[in-house]
Amino acid sequence: MLEGPRAAKGFVFVTADAYGQAAAGDRKLTRSHVMRGKNTRTRALPGRVKGRSPATAVGIQRSQHAAGDSDFSEESHRARTQSELLDSDEDALARIRHAEMVPGAADMFTFIKFPEDIDSSSRSLLCAYFSYMKDEMYPIVRYSRPDTPKTYWFHWAHLDLAYLHSILYMTSFSLDSLRGQKSKRTDFHAYRMIHELNKQLSDPDTALTDSTTIVVMALALIAESFGDVESAHMHVMGLKKIVDLRGGIESFAIHPLLQSKLHRICTGANLAFHQDAVSFDSAFDSSPELARLKPSDASCFSRSRSVVRTLERRLYAILKDVQDLSQLINDSHDSGHKIREMSLEDLITYIQSRLLMLEFEDNDIFPELLRLSLLAFLTTIFWGFPGVKFEYPRLANQLRQACMAFTPSTTGESYLFAWALMVGATSVFRGPDQTWLLQRLCPLIRDSLGRTWFEGKNNLRQAMWIDSIHDGPGIEVFNQCLGEIGDRIQRDLESAGVQVYPSTSATKVEKATGLVEVTLSDGRVIKGSQILVVAGRKAQTSNLGLEKPNTLGDGVPIPVNDSLQVKTIPEGWLYAGGDVNGRAPLTHSSKYHGRIASNAIIAQASADLLALPQVIFTSPTVASVGLTKKAADAVGRAVRVITTTAGTIASRIHADAHEDGWAQWVIDEQSQVLLGATFVDRNAAELLHASAVAVVGGLTLEASQHAVPLSEVYLNLLGAAGL
């Protein structure tokens, strides 16, 4: 019995309908009790979640909803909370960790009866799961709105011990990933999940329940995602047995979302629950609602579709559907408009089933490569733990073999091959030895995607690319292929008081009273008195009469060979130099290209683009010529690297050298020929000349040891090389 001040409050029993919704009067009463003492000073949030609504509020709202207080529909609540969610795994993990650490998080489920007593640590994990983790596990949820309330997900947690411990295990596992080490808590919940599941499977009353089914399905997904193919197969066979004993997949119609996820379960390369009649018509034509969702303008995909159209009719139909799906998700993210949940689920299920049913002969390497790439693309949408990179070893191995066996023969094939490698690199290619990937991808990025992330992303979107899902890992891969000095420049800028926000973009600019506010793609807001917009240039390549042979649009580089002949003109009468070919959009390279093109017309000369010197006028300046270490590794060159820093860079001609100056030379290990040089210094452009001459001339270090260059830094190279 309650005593003291709390005794007067008493208990009130509130009834709810089949969807967990209470009457309006009861909801008001519940809110008045729940919010007592809650309208107090808001605690400051740590780190990256600062500026957002406190996680305690989100957790309270969700637990209320699960318990029956549904004044705010889950649709409106999801729209509100999803607007707070950031897209990156790092931020998702930070939110999950914060939800676990919020003061009072452990008290949110104090008065809810679970199948067994759980401690405060487990209640904190439940808070993290129902606040964020439940939605973060399925990336597609960010863009959808539920059709009906789904209180049964919470209902299972306080009826089914195996399901309860599966939630606790998955949440604890994600937190372990954040910390970088496995905890005893995670092992405990894994043991209890398996132990309780075995008990339920041996009991006829619980063996075929929905909650038992979803635990077995989760085990199959986890095992497959982490490469345990044998265990995954075993779990899928058990899942099929449960479905068969229940009377087939149709028995789950009461929970269409669960039914849809079961449809997507596969063992190896085959669907576990096969649908006999597979149509290769457009998925968007399968229902009037999907037809209304289909993007009306698909012109941005014309470049890639023109290539696939000639390969295979069924593959072409599926490719168009995945492209329309990616555009639909991008539009949803940009506009905030949510798509009806089951429409999106049905669309993805329809696409995946057709991809798995599609088969090609062994000699159809390119179509099979594209089919596998589309499957890899879909894995980034289906399912995942924040901060955890799944492996999918079977799919990764098949895609790797297809990539190794394929050699593009046209510009269009090179472009789609570059996209396929980027998809593999951001989804299923894991492990330390990715030399083969860099060897193929780095040259293709430069020639087919562009030398900046802005160019690369635009070209990737013309195949298919979901910005909010793929940008983070895509930028990492892009930077790995195209440079190793970005971090050094960032450190120098930050040391000068410049705040740098890498891997982000501006999504909104607003002018408030006396201030300008810039909203970044990760949700953060920057405030200042002035805003400076720095925009680059794009070559005007439209209206040149090349649209038909090459499907060019504004800013798309014209593909050329090393003699600067346009590749898509078989007769070889057209040459393109300077910015329009995208090879080196630099002022001095345009003059160089003009000379090469005129010489080529007369004598078939070719350009040496490798030896082209480049200067980036950041602060400090970056100057380079030839290969970097990563570029040399990518093409299989055995190299020696010599690096020097501030003290040796300083010389009489620039005594005020940048105190954190840096230089690196790449030398062929066998021939001792200088292959490349990179400098970071206030006067980097002045340091480049001697190295550029050596790279262009193919000089060995020994042959150049008697030169006395104006910049003494080259003499330091010779000294470090032992000459």
XYZ file of C-alpha atoms in Angstrom:
723
model
C 0.000 0.000 0.000
C 1.241 3.468 -0.812
C 1.846 5.909 2.031
C 2.593 9.633 2.171
C 2.003 12.085 -0.662
C 1.834 9.394 -3.310
C -1.037 7.597 -1.578
C -3.550 10.248 -2.569
C -2.868 9.678 -6.229
C -4.193 6.119 -6.228
C -4.486 3.845 -9.258
C -6.660 4.234 -12.328
C -7.346 1.421 -14.815
C -7.500 2.526 -18.445
C -8.952 0.360 -21.198
C -7.595 0.308 -24.739
C -8.888 -0.895 -28.085
C -7.287 -3.530 -30.351
C -4.685 -1.016 -31.524
C -3.693 0.034 -28.007
C -5.597 3.338 -28.205
C -7.418 4.647 -25.136
C -10.469 6.896 -25.144
C -9.829 10.642 -25.417
C -10.727 11.335 -21.776
C -8.498 8.525 -20.554
C -5.611 9.786 -22.663
C -5.919 13.227 -21.056
C -5.935 11.656 -17.601
C -2.888 9.531 -18.428
C -0.952 12.529 -19.708
C -1.715 14.591 -16.630
C -0.294 11.843 -14.396
C 2.692 10.996 -16.562
C 3.797 14.613 -16.942
C 3.795 15.405 -13.226
C 7.241 16.675 -12.375
C 8.387 16.415 -15.973
C 8.105 20.108 -16.922
C 11.353 21.007 -15.223
C 14.636 22.447 -16.391
C 15.972 20.581 -19.419
C 19.345 19.003 -18.886
C 22.130 19.895 -21.313
C 22.822 17.113 -23.774
C 26.349 15.900 -24.372
C 28.378 16.161 -27.542
C 26.779 15.608 -30.880
C 23.162 15.375 -29.712
C 23.267 18.907 -28.252
C 20.502 21.074 -29.667
C 17.969 18.262 -30.065
C 15.016 17.339 -27.911
C 16.106 15.378 -24.851
C 16.108 11.643 -25.401
C 14.154 11.259 -22.155
C 11.167 12.930 -23.764
C 11.332 10.681 -26.802
C 11.629 7.614 -24.643
C 8.693 8.656 -22.450
C 6.491 9.329 -25.439
C 7.275 5.990 -27.025
C 6.796 4.009 -23.841
C 3.474 5.772 -23.271
C 2.385 4.922 -26.775
C 3.329 1.299 -26.314
C 1.408 1.144 -23.045
C -1.729 2.647 -24.542
C -1.421 6.457 -24.538
C -1.903 7.208 -28.221
C -2.995 10.817 -28.311
C -0.105 11.330 -30.708
C -0.453 8.748 -33.479
C 2.658 6.734 -34.224
C 2.643 8.306 -37.676
C 2.883 11.854 -36.344
C 5.281 10.789 -33.612
C 7.554 9.033 -36.085
C 7.539 12.066 -38.375
C 8.539 14.248 -35.443
C 11.251 12.015 -34.025
C 12.608 10.967 -37.410
C 13.240 14.617 -38.241
C 15.703 14.573 -35.336
C 17.540 11.500 -36.538
C 20.892 11.975 -38.246
C 21.894 9.841 -41.179
C 25.348 8.685 -40.128
C 26.019 5.536 -38.115
C 28.227 7.509 -35.750
C 25.392 9.836 -34.810
C 22.947 6.944 -34.515
C 25.270 5.207 -32.096
C 25.696 8.409 -30.131
C 21.928 8.667 -29.755
C 21.602 5.039 -28.674
C 24.365 5.452 -26.126
C 22.788 8.692 -24.911
C 19.360 7.075 -24.541
C 20.954 4.395 -22.386
C 22.753 6.980 -20.222
C 19.912 9.501 -19.796
C 19.119 10.000 -16.092
C 15.908 8.147 -15.342
C 16.053 5.968 -18.471
C 16.044 2.845 -16.314
C 12.823 4.014 -14.611
C 10.753 4.227 -17.781
C 9.672 0.576 -17.659
C 9.511 0.232 -13.864
C 5.751 -0.364 -13.764
C 5.566 -2.604 -16.843
C 5.454 -6.312 -16.100
C 7.879 -8.382 -18.169
C 8.093 -12.202 -18.273
C 10.795 -11.942 -15.610
C 12.261 -9.198 -13.478
C 14.908 -7.202 -15.329
C 17.540 -4.945 -13.819
C 18.089 -1.239 -14.419
C 20.755 -1.944 -17.059
C 18.271 -3.976 -19.106
C 15.588 -1.315 -18.726
C 18.065 1.260 -20.038
C 18.727 -0.983 -23.042
C 14.984 -1.211 -23.671
C 14.778 2.573 -23.548
C 17.539 2.792 -26.161
C 15.860 0.147 -28.328
C 12.357 1.622 -28.378
C 13.638 5.197 -28.597
C 15.993 4.726 -31.569
C 17.349 1.260 -32.229
C 14.095 -0.268 -33.462
C 13.985 2.139 -36.389
C 17.746 2.348 -36.993
C 17.851 -1.422 -37.630
C 15.848 -0.897 -40.827
C 17.187 2.097 -42.822
C 14.108 2.117 -45.022
C 12.000 3.112 -41.987
C 13.467 6.624 -42.165
C 11.422 7.267 -45.289
C 8.131 5.508 -44.481
C 5.053 6.068 -42.370
C 3.247 3.144 -40.703
C -0.101 2.000 -42.063
C -1.447 0.878 -38.667
C -0.233 1.112 -35.069
C 2.326 -1.600 -34.326
C 1.996 -1.974 -30.574
C 2.452 -5.726 -30.960
C 6.233 -5.196 -31.169
C 6.162 -3.947 -27.584
C 3.430 -6.410 -26.602
C 5.729 -9.323 -27.468
C 8.494 -7.898 -25.251
C 6.427 -8.264 -22.076
C 5.041 -11.701 -23.012
C 7.946 -13.552 -24.657
C 11.281 -14.033 -22.868
C 13.170 -15.056 -26.017
C 11.973 -11.951 -27.840
C 12.794 -9.743 -24.842
C 16.360 -11.037 -24.678
C 16.750 -10.759 -28.467
C 16.021 -7.021 -28.130
C 18.463 -6.702 -25.246
C 21.110 -8.671 -27.147
C 20.905 -6.589 -30.331
C 20.962 -3.280 -28.458
C 23.856 -4.351 -26.244
C 25.720 -5.594 -29.316
C 25.421 -2.185 -31.002
C 26.685 -0.431 -27.888
C 29.624 -2.854 -27.780
C 30.415 -1.868 -31.362
C 30.487 1.756 -30.274
C 32.912 0.951 -27.463
C 35.032 -1.399 -29.548
C 34.815 -4.389 -27.202
C 32.363 -7.151 -26.382
C 30.741 -7.101 -22.956
C 29.630 -9.876 -20.622
C 26.184 -8.313 -20.774
C 25.942 -9.058 -24.512
C 27.063 -12.672 -23.983
C 24.480 -13.073 -21.224
C 21.580 -11.863 -23.358
C 22.745 -14.003 -26.301
C 22.755 -17.070 -24.039
C 19.332 -16.277 -22.588
C 17.879 -15.624 -26.039
C 18.990 -19.033 -27.346
C 18.053 -20.819 -24.109
C 14.541 -19.380 -24.002
C 14.036 -19.904 -27.733
C 14.849 -23.604 -27.415
C 12.321 -23.897 -24.584
C 9.658 -22.198 -26.687
C 10.344 -24.370 -29.728
C 9.855 -27.504 -27.630
C 6.461 -26.286 -26.371
C 3.574 -26.688 -28.872
C 1.828 -23.648 -27.377
C 4.718 -21.262 -28.117
C 6.609 -22.888 -31.007
C 4.552 -21.233 -33.746
C 3.834 -17.794 -32.296
C 4.646 -14.574 -34.144
C 7.253 -13.594 -31.570
C 9.037 -16.959 -31.844
C 9.036 -16.551 -35.616
C 10.634 -13.129 -35.492
C 13.381 -14.288 -33.095
C 14.321 -17.133 -35.457
C 14.214 -14.701 -38.393
C 16.519 -12.288 -36.544
C 18.997 -15.099 -35.833
C 19.012 -16.035 -39.530
C 19.635 -12.433 -40.577
C 22.428 -11.947 -38.039
C 24.170 -15.188 -39.013
C 23.959 -14.439 -42.750
C 25.095 -10.852 -42.282
C 28.207 -11.880 -40.360
C 29.201 -14.674 -42.708
C 28.054 -17.709 -40.692
C 26.408 -19.364 -43.680
C 25.948 -22.743 -41.985
C 24.079 -21.275 -39.008
C 22.051 -19.020 -41.288
C 20.958 -22.024 -43.336
C 19.986 -23.904 -40.170
C 17.899 -20.985 -38.884
C 16.184 -20.524 -42.258
C 15.284 -24.214 -42.369
C 13.766 -23.872 -38.900
C 11.915 -20.775 -40.033
C 10.494 -22.616 -43.036
C 9.315 -25.400 -40.737
C 7.488 -22.898 -38.517
C 5.837 -21.260 -41.528
C 4.798 -24.639 -42.973
C 3.278 -25.797 -39.671
C 1.334 -22.546 -39.428
C -0.198 -23.174 -42.833
C 2.084 -21.155 -45.073
C 3.221 -17.583 -45.463
C -0.406 -16.449 -45.800
C -0.950 -17.169 -42.092
C 1.026 -14.005 -41.298
C -1.360 -11.741 -43.215
C -2.577 -10.181 -39.962
C 0.917 -8.672 -39.595
C 1.773 -7.607 -43.170
C 5.096 -6.018 -42.156
C 6.325 -9.285 -40.635
C 5.021 -11.155 -43.670
C 6.931 -8.819 -45.977
C 10.186 -9.346 -44.061
C 9.693 -13.123 -44.246
C 9.283 -12.838 -48.012
C 12.751 -11.266 -48.210
C 14.485 -14.008 -46.214
C 16.753 -16.049 -48.466
C 19.093 -18.977 -47.996
C 22.188 -18.619 -50.117
C 20.983 -17.150 -53.387
C 17.419 -18.502 -53.178
C 14.291 -17.107 -51.591
C 13.176 -19.160 -48.591
C 9.510 -18.575 -49.409
C 9.407 -18.822 -53.172
C 6.702 -17.080 -55.147
C 5.896 -19.216 -58.190
C 4.615 -16.517 -60.510
C 7.390 -13.985 -61.014
C 6.650 -11.159 -63.411
C 9.403 -9.002 -64.837
C 7.088 -6.103 -65.499
C 7.784 -2.912 -63.603
C 7.152 -3.204 -59.866
C 5.554 0.231 -60.007
C 2.864 -1.189 -62.295
C 1.844 -3.865 -59.783
C -0.578 -1.573 -57.936
C -2.246 1.814 -58.509
C -0.561 3.245 -55.404
C 2.930 2.273 -56.574
C 2.123 3.685 -59.998
C 1.354 7.031 -58.332
C 4.682 6.898 -56.463
C 6.761 6.333 -59.587
C 8.959 9.391 -60.273
C 7.703 11.225 -63.326
C 11.104 12.444 -64.516
C 13.767 9.775 -65.025
C 15.892 11.711 -67.521
C 18.851 11.747 -65.129
C 19.169 7.971 -65.634
C 19.264 8.065 -69.440
C 23.049 7.630 -69.564
C 23.042 4.335 -67.645
C 19.799 3.038 -69.122
C 21.104 3.425 -72.660
C 23.843 0.912 -71.795
C 21.677 -1.675 -70.000
C 18.848 -1.485 -72.532
C 20.990 -3.393 -75.029
C 21.971 -6.159 -72.575
C 18.844 -7.975 -71.377
C 15.168 -7.040 -71.182
C 14.473 -8.382 -67.659
C 17.618 -6.849 -66.178
C 16.725 -3.528 -67.781
C 13.246 -3.608 -66.189
C 14.687 -4.317 -62.724
C 17.395 -1.679 -63.086
C 14.764 0.953 -63.874
C 12.790 -0.039 -60.777
C 15.822 0.234 -58.476
C 16.691 3.608 -60.003
C 13.145 4.851 -59.451
C 13.284 3.500 -55.883
C 16.518 5.388 -55.193
C 15.042 8.603 -56.605
C 11.880 8.079 -54.554
C 13.948 7.754 -51.354
C 16.107 10.773 -52.209
C 12.975 12.837 -52.846
C 11.477 11.645 -49.552
C 14.612 12.614 -47.658
C 14.807 16.038 -49.307
C 11.119 16.895 -48.886
C 10.372 15.152 -45.596
C 7.389 13.431 -47.221
C 6.980 9.869 -45.936
C 5.949 6.963 -48.134
C 3.295 4.506 -46.981
C 5.115 1.702 -45.205
C 3.694 -1.355 -46.958
C 3.963 0.246 -50.394
C 7.692 0.673 -49.831
C 8.049 -2.822 -48.341
C 6.162 -4.430 -51.242
C 8.257 -2.519 -53.759
C 11.547 -3.713 -52.247
C 10.300 -7.299 -51.887
C 9.141 -7.340 -55.512
C 12.510 -6.055 -56.748
C 14.594 -8.451 -54.637
C 12.604 -11.536 -55.617
C 13.064 -10.822 -59.324
C 16.805 -10.210 -58.912
C 17.219 -13.552 -57.146
C 15.161 -15.362 -59.797
C 17.157 -13.853 -62.659
C 19.902 -16.115 -64.023
C 22.590 -15.596 -66.665
C 24.978 -17.862 -68.519
C 28.618 -17.999 -67.414
C 29.735 -15.906 -70.385
C 27.268 -13.098 -69.576
C 29.734 -11.452 -67.203
C 28.525 -7.859 -67.423
C 24.788 -8.584 -66.886
C 25.652 -10.836 -63.934
C 27.945 -8.136 -62.533
C 25.087 -5.625 -62.657
C 22.613 -8.088 -61.103
C 24.945 -8.722 -58.156
C 25.624 -4.993 -57.797
C 21.893 -4.311 -57.547
C 21.586 -6.939 -54.799
C 24.515 -5.347 -52.954
C 22.817 -1.968 -53.343
C 19.647 -3.330 -51.712
C 21.543 -4.721 -48.696
C 22.183 -1.136 -47.596
C 18.424 -0.545 -47.349
C 17.155 -3.766 -45.772
C 18.687 -4.156 -42.380
C 21.661 -3.229 -40.208
C 22.999 -2.344 -36.780
C 24.282 1.215 -36.368
C 28.071 1.192 -36.506
C 28.279 -2.463 -37.598
C 29.406 -3.404 -41.107
C 27.836 -6.646 -42.272
C 29.785 -9.006 -44.498
C 27.425 -10.991 -46.774
C 30.356 -13.248 -47.785
C 28.536 -15.222 -50.470
C 27.326 -12.132 -52.295
C 30.678 -10.386 -51.772
C 32.591 -13.332 -53.240
C 30.300 -13.588 -56.275
C 30.520 -9.863 -56.938
C 34.302 -9.865 -56.479
C 34.718 -12.707 -58.996
C 32.513 -10.910 -61.517
C 34.511 -7.686 -61.080
C 37.815 -9.519 -61.501
C 36.597 -11.211 -64.690
C 35.147 -8.118 -66.361
C 36.975 -5.628 -68.566
C 34.896 -2.705 -69.891
C 35.085 -2.110 -73.627
C 33.053 1.099 -73.973
C 32.711 4.385 -72.115
C 29.260 3.382 -70.889
C 30.514 0.072 -69.538
C 33.401 1.831 -67.764
C 30.947 4.220 -66.134
C 28.643 1.471 -64.852
C 31.649 -0.606 -63.771
C 32.864 2.346 -61.684
C 29.402 2.595 -60.105
C 29.321 -1.167 -59.400
C 32.734 -1.059 -57.709
C 31.649 1.916 -55.592
C 28.504 0.042 -54.542
C 30.546 -3.030 -53.622
C 33.078 -0.938 -51.711
C 30.356 0.765 -49.662
C 28.262 -2.351 -48.976
C 29.778 -5.850 -49.066
C 33.530 -5.643 -49.747
C 35.222 -6.009 -46.361
C 38.592 -7.089 -45.055
C 42.099 -5.647 -45.053
C 43.196 -6.831 -48.508
C 41.339 -4.635 -50.972
C 44.288 -3.997 -53.302
C 42.430 -5.546 -56.226
C 39.531 -3.152 -55.639
C 41.710 -0.035 -55.573
C 43.599 -1.164 -58.678
C 40.342 -1.235 -60.642
C 38.427 1.541 -58.963
C 40.973 4.373 -58.711
C 41.540 4.822 -62.481
C 37.801 4.471 -63.132
C 36.919 7.152 -60.592
C 39.278 9.585 -62.280
C 38.132 8.805 -65.829
C 34.431 7.960 -65.340
C 33.221 9.644 -62.147
C 35.360 12.758 -61.655
C 38.192 14.129 -59.565
C 36.030 15.787 -56.902
C 33.319 14.287 -54.704
C 30.807 16.764 -56.144
C 31.434 15.403 -59.646
C 31.611 11.814 -58.444
C 28.356 11.970 -56.531
C 26.493 13.554 -59.456
C 27.700 10.780 -61.747
C 26.831 8.083 -59.196
C 23.310 9.489 -58.900
C 22.906 9.124 -62.669
C 23.220 5.367 -62.124
C 21.607 5.185 -58.652
C 22.698 6.500 -55.280
C 20.845 7.270 -52.032
C 22.540 10.321 -50.555
C 21.452 9.854 -46.947
C 22.613 6.216 -46.876
C 25.597 6.070 -49.213
C 27.331 9.450 -48.959
C 29.261 8.672 -45.759
C 30.949 5.436 -46.891
C 31.142 6.749 -50.465
C 33.218 9.769 -49.446
C 35.611 7.494 -47.537
C 36.175 5.300 -50.602
C 36.485 8.316 -52.899
C 39.076 9.972 -50.677
C 40.989 6.726 -50.340
C 41.390 6.599 -54.100
C 42.029 10.264 -54.793
C 44.321 11.627 -52.148
C 45.978 11.355 -48.786
C 46.570 14.996 -47.847
C 43.030 16.057 -46.964
C 43.488 15.271 -43.272
C 46.679 17.336 -43.176
C 44.926 20.338 -44.748
C 42.041 19.952 -42.288
C 44.425 19.962 -39.324
C 46.136 23.106 -40.620
C 42.833 24.886 -41.121
C 41.645 23.920 -37.655
C 44.908 25.076 -36.083
C 44.267 28.468 -37.720
C 40.856 28.661 -36.036
C 38.775 27.376 -38.949
C 36.040 24.911 -37.997
C 35.778 22.146 -40.607
C 32.707 19.945 -41.119
C 33.853 17.043 -43.338
C 31.465 14.735 -45.206
C 28.579 17.193 -44.897
C 26.717 19.605 -47.122
C 24.439 22.590 -46.572
C 20.743 21.755 -46.872
C 19.178 25.056 -45.845
C 20.189 28.695 -45.319
C 18.024 31.083 -43.318
C 18.491 34.668 -42.199
C 17.410 35.295 -38.635
C 17.636 38.542 -36.667
C 21.167 39.752 -37.269
C 22.413 36.229 -38.019
C 22.645 33.745 -40.850
C 21.874 30.105 -40.030
C 23.142 27.240 -42.180
C 21.632 23.787 -41.619
C 23.986 20.923 -42.456
C 23.021 17.525 -43.833
C 23.715 15.900 -40.452
C 21.239 18.204 -38.692
C 23.714 20.585 -37.076
C 23.143 24.347 -37.399
C 25.943 26.904 -37.863
C 25.305 30.560 -37.041
C 27.268 33.576 -38.252
C 27.029 37.180 -39.360
C 27.952 36.567 -43.005
C 27.910 33.620 -45.385
C 30.402 33.171 -48.209
C 29.415 30.873 -51.049
C 32.317 29.405 -53.013
C 31.133 27.681 -56.178
C 33.162 25.898 -58.801
C 32.555 25.728 -62.523
C 31.142 23.081 -64.800
C 32.021 22.807 -68.447
C 29.164 23.569 -70.838
C 28.978 20.322 -72.798
C 25.346 20.381 -73.910
C 24.083 21.505 -77.300
C 27.270 20.349 -78.998
C 25.511 17.736 -81.090
C 26.958 14.956 -78.908
C 23.791 14.138 -76.977
C 22.847 11.162 -79.125
C 26.194 9.366 -79.361
C 27.162 10.023 -75.756
C 24.001 11.153 -73.928
C 25.777 14.153 -72.467
C 24.285 16.807 -70.227
C 25.568 19.983 -68.653
C 28.769 19.398 -66.757
C 29.304 15.829 -67.932
C 32.893 15.454 -69.187
C 33.411 14.384 -72.782
C 35.323 11.071 -72.713
C 38.618 11.200 -74.627
C 41.632 8.960 -75.152
C 45.248 9.949 -74.472
C 45.421 11.734 -77.826
C 42.345 13.720 -76.720
C 40.136 12.155 -79.402
C 36.475 11.892 -78.360
C 35.871 8.190 -77.736
C 32.272 8.164 -78.911
C 33.133 9.385 -82.406
C 34.438 6.228 -84.112
C 35.772 8.139 -87.120
C 38.152 10.030 -84.800
C 37.562 13.481 -86.280
C 36.678 15.240 -82.998
C 39.147 16.273 -80.266
C 38.320 17.785 -76.844
C 40.856 19.595 -74.670
C 40.712 21.560 -71.446
C 37.844 21.615 -68.973
C 35.352 19.861 -71.252
C 37.128 16.491 -71.026
C 37.311 16.571 -67.224
C 40.806 15.074 -67.095
C 42.555 18.028 -65.506
C 40.396 21.171 -65.230
C 43.359 23.493 -64.725
C 44.291 26.658 -66.633
C 47.723 25.504 -67.744
C 46.433 22.064 -68.755
C 44.132 23.662 -71.345
C 47.176 25.112 -73.113
C 48.947 21.780 -72.833
C 45.931 19.941 -74.241
C 45.765 22.363 -77.157
C 49.354 21.565 -78.055
C 48.825 17.815 -77.685
C 45.648 17.845 -79.770
C 47.252 19.821 -82.598
C 50.292 17.543 -82.553
C 48.069 14.471 -82.478
C 46.186 15.595 -85.570
C 49.508 15.815 -87.393
C 51.629 13.121 -85.777
C 49.359 11.132 -83.423
C 51.037 12.376 -80.246
C 49.533 11.424 -76.879
C 49.334 13.298 -73.588
C 51.210 12.299 -70.453
C 48.506 13.156 -67.942
C 50.345 11.402 -65.127
C 53.127 14.000 -65.103
C 50.827 17.022 -65.096
C 51.732 19.298 -62.142
C 48.839 20.586 -60.032
C 48.586 23.234 -57.311
C 45.680 23.629 -54.883
C 45.654 27.105 -53.384
C 44.492 26.232 -49.900
C 46.312 27.522 -46.838
C 48.834 25.939 -46.752
C 49.184 25.301 -50.480
C 49.217 21.763 -51.885
C 51.331 20.970 -54.957
C 51.725 17.588 -56.621
C 52.973 15.822 -59.705
C 52.784 12.165 -60.709
C 51.680 9.296 -58.476
C 50.879 9.271 -54.776
C 51.690 6.211 -52.673
C 48.098 4.954 -52.855
C 47.889 5.530 -56.598
C 51.134 3.606 -57.104
C 49.849 0.735 -54.967
C 46.618 0.722 -56.948
C 48.461 0.095 -60.224
C 50.748 -2.521 -58.690
C 54.001 -0.559 -58.560
C 56.531 -1.539 -55.887
C 57.645 1.797 -54.504
C 59.839 3.421 -51.900
C 58.481 6.473 -50.078
C 60.577 9.313 -48.636
C 58.811 11.826 -46.399
C 60.221 14.979 -44.861
C 58.764 17.762 -42.732
C 59.184 21.413 -41.723
C 62.881 21.707 -40.927
C 64.157 20.324 -44.215
C 61.657 22.202 -46.369
C 62.808 25.626 -45.171
C 65.341 27.293 -47.435
C 66.809 30.694 -48.123
C 64.159 31.601 -50.688
C 61.281 31.041 -48.291
C 62.614 31.425 -44.800
C 59.077 31.914 -43.506
C 58.174 28.353 -44.418
C 55.024 26.899 -42.935
C 55.985 25.397 -39.599
C 54.129 22.175 -40.337
C 55.362 21.789 -43.921
C 55.427 18.331 -45.420
C 56.813 16.665 -48.549
C 56.636 13.140 -49.902
C 58.323 11.497 -52.899
C 57.360 8.183 -54.471
C 60.231 6.266 -56.137
C 60.069 3.077 -58.187
C 61.800 0.427 -56.074
C 63.386 -1.365 -59.013
C 64.372 1.419 -61.440
C 64.833 4.226 -58.861
C 62.851 6.537 -61.172
C 60.922 9.303 -59.421
C 57.205 8.581 -59.936
C 55.600 11.409 -57.995
C 55.927 14.160 -55.412
C 53.493 15.965 -53.114
C 54.165 19.116 -51.064
C 52.163 20.880 -48.359
C 53.648 24.301 -47.558
C 52.915 28.014 -47.903
C 55.312 28.034 -50.860
C 54.544 24.563 -52.201
C 54.311 25.748 -55.821
C 57.952 26.883 -55.701
C 59.060 23.452 -54.489
C 57.462 21.499 -57.316
C 59.503 22.363 -60.395
C 62.544 20.112 -59.929
C 60.401 17.104 -59.078
C 58.100 17.770 -62.051
C 61.071 17.794 -64.442
C 62.323 14.515 -62.962
C 58.910 12.834 -63.248
C 58.292 14.042 -66.817
C 61.797 13.061 -67.896
C 61.617 9.656 -66.223
C 64.877 10.466 -64.429
C 66.454 8.210 -61.863
C 67.621 9.817 -58.644
C 71.208 9.034 -59.594
C 70.862 10.810 -62.953
C 69.534 13.954 -61.286
C 71.975 14.104 -58.383
C 74.244 16.707 -60.033
C 71.448 19.184 -60.706
C 71.433 22.281 -58.512
C 67.765 23.322 -58.409
C 66.591 26.666 -57.078
C 64.589 24.883 -54.384
C 66.893 23.103 -51.956
C 64.180 20.677 -50.956
C 65.081 18.424 -53.918
C 68.617 18.177 -52.541
C 67.104 16.893 -49.303
C 65.433 14.131 -51.309
C 68.791 13.114 -52.768
C 70.357 13.154 -49.328
C 67.591 11.016 -47.849
C 68.022 8.594 -50.759
C 71.733 8.207 -49.940
C 73.118 10.098 -52.947
